[in-house]
C-alpha positions as a Python dict, from the first residue, in 0.01 Angstrom:
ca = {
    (1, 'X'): (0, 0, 0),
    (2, 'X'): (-34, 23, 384),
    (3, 'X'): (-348, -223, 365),
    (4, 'X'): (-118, -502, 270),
    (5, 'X'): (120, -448, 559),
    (6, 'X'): (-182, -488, 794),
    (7, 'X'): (-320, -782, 944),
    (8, 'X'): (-616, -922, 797),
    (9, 'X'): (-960, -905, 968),
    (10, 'X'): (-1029, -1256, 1129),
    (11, 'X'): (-1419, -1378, 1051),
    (12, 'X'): (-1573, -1656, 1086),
    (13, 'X'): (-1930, -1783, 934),
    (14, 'X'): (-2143, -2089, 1027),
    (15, 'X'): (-2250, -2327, 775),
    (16, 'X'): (-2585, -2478, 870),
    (17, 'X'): (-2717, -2779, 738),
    (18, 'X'): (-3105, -2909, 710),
    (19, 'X'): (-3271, -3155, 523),
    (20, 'X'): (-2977, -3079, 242),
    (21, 'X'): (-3023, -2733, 247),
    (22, 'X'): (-2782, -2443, 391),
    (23, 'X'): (-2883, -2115, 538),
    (24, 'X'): (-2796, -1807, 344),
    (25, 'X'): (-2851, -1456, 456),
    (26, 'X'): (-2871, -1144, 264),
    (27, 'X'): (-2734, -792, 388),
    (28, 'X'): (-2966, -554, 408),
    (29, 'X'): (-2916, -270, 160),
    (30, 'X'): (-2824, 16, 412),
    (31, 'X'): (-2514, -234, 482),
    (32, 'X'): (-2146, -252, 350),
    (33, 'X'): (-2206, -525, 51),
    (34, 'X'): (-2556, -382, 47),
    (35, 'X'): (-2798, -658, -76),
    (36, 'X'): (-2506, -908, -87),
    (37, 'X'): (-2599, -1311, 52),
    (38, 'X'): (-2407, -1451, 293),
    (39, 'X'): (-2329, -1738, 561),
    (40, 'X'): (-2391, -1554, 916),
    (41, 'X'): (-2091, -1513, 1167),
    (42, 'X'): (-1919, -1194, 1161),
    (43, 'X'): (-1555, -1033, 1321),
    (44, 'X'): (-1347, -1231, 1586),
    (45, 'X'): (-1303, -986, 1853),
    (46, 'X'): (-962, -936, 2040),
    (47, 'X'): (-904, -1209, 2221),
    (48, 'X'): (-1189, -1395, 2137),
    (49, 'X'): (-1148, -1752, 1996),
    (50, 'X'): (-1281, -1839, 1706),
    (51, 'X'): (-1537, -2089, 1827),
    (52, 'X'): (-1659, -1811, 2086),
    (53, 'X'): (-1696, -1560, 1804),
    (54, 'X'): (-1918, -1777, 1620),
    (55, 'X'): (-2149, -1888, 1892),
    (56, 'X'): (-2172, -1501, 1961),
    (57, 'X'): (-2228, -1383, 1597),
    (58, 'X'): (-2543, -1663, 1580),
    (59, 'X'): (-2681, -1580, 1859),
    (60, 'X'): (-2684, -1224, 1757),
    (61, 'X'): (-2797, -1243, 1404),
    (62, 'X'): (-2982, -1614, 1426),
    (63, 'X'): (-3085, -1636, 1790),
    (64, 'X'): (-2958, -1990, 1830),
    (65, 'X'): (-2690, -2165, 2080),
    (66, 'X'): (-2419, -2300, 1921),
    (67, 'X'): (-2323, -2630, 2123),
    (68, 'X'): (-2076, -2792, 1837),
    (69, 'X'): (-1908, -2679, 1516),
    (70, 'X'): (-1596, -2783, 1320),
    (71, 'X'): (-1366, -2618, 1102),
    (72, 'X'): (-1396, -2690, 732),
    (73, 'X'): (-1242, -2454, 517),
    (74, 'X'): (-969, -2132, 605),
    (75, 'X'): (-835, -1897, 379),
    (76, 'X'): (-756, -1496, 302),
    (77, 'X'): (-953, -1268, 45),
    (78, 'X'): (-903, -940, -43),
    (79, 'X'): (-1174, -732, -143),
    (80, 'X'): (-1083, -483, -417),
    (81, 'X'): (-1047, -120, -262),
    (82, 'X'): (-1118, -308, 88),
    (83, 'X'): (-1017, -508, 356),
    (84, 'X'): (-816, -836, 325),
    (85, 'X'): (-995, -1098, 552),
    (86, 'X'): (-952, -1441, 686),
    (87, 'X'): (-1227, -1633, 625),
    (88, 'X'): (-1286, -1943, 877),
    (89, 'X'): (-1584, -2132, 777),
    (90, 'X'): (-1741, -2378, 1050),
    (91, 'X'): (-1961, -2660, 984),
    (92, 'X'): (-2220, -2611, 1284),
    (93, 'X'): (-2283, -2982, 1385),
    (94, 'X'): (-2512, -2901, 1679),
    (95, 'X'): (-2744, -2624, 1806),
    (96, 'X'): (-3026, -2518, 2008),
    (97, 'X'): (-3315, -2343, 1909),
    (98, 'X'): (-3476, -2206, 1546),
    (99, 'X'): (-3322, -1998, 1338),
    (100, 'X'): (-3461, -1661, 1301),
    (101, 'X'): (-3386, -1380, 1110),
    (102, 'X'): (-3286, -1086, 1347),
    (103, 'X'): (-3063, -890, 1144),
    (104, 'X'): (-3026, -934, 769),
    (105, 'X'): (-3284, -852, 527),
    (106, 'X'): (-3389, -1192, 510),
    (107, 'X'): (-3279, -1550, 544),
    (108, 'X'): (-3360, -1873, 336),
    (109, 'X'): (-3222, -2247, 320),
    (110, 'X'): (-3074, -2333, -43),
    (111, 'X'): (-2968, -2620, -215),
    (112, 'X'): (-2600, -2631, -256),
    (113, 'X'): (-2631, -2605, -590),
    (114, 'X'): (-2895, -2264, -591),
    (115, 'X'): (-2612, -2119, -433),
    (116, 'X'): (-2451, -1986, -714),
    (117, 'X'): (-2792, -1799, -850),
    (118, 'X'): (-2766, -1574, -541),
    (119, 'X'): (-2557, -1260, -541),
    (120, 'X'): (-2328, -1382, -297),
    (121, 'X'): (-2003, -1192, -116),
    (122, 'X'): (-1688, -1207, -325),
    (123, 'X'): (-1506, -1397, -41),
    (124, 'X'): (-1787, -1671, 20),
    (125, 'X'): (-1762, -1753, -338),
    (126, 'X'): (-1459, -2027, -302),
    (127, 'X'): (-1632, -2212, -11),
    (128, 'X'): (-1952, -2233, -240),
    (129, 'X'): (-1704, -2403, -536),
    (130, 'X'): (-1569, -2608, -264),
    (131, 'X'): (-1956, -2737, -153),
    (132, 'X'): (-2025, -2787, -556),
    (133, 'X'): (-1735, -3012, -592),
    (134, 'X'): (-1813, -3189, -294),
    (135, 'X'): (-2158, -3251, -419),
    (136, 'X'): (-2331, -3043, -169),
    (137, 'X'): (-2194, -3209, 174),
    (138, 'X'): (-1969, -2998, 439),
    (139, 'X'): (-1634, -3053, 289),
    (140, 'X'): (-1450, -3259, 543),
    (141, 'X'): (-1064, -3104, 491),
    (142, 'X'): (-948, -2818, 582),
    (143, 'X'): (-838, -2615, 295),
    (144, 'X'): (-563, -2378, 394),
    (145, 'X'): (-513, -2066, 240),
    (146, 'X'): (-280, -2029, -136),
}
């Protein structure tokens, strides 16, 4: 009951395109979501923007500079017995150097539509839909939260 009086957690996750193919990372299994795929990014801290989060969350995890990224998708999940999040989901449109795993179990670039074969976080699950129904391109509206 308290949960839903609280703010949600504010995360955001980069979407990275190449060759048609998007980067998914899976959790390693001493992790909350053990063994659970993902799109890398991570908390906003306090006051942190969003795009400063994200450049800081790939750096960490991917090792990479983010130089440009756009907002694509928005909206709250709450994960059952957990925390209700809001999920911000960034196209990254520009970056400097290779991706490399540094801190899930491992990383690998998917066709859109091999996305839905991996075991993939609860709240990641409506951005995937919204990549199948755009036939695999970075959907270009913002969807706002229902």
């Amino acid at each position: 009951m308290e949960q839903a009086n609280q703010r949600p957690i504010r995360v955001v996750a980069g979407l990275i395109f190449h060759d048609r193919r998007l980067l998914a990372c899976q959790r390693h299994a001493g992790a909350t979501f053990p063994l659970k795929w993902e799109f890398p990014g991570g908390k906003v801290e306090n006051g942190e923007s969003d795009l400063d989060a994200l450049r800081r969350e790939l750096k960490e995890e991917l090792g990479i500079d983010v130089h440009d990224a756009e907002l694509i998708s928005a909206y709250e999940h709450s994960y059952n017995g957990g925390p209700r999040v809001s999920l911000c989901f960034y196209n990254v449109k520009s970056f400097h150097g290779e991706a490399t795993n540094l801190v899930f179990q491992q990383i690998s670039w998917e066709k859109v539509t091999d996305l839905g074969s991996l075991d993939f976080l609860e709240g990641d699950r409506r951005l995937i839909e919204q990549l199948l129904a755009s036939d695999g391109e970075a959907p270009s509206d913002v969807e706002r939260g229902r």
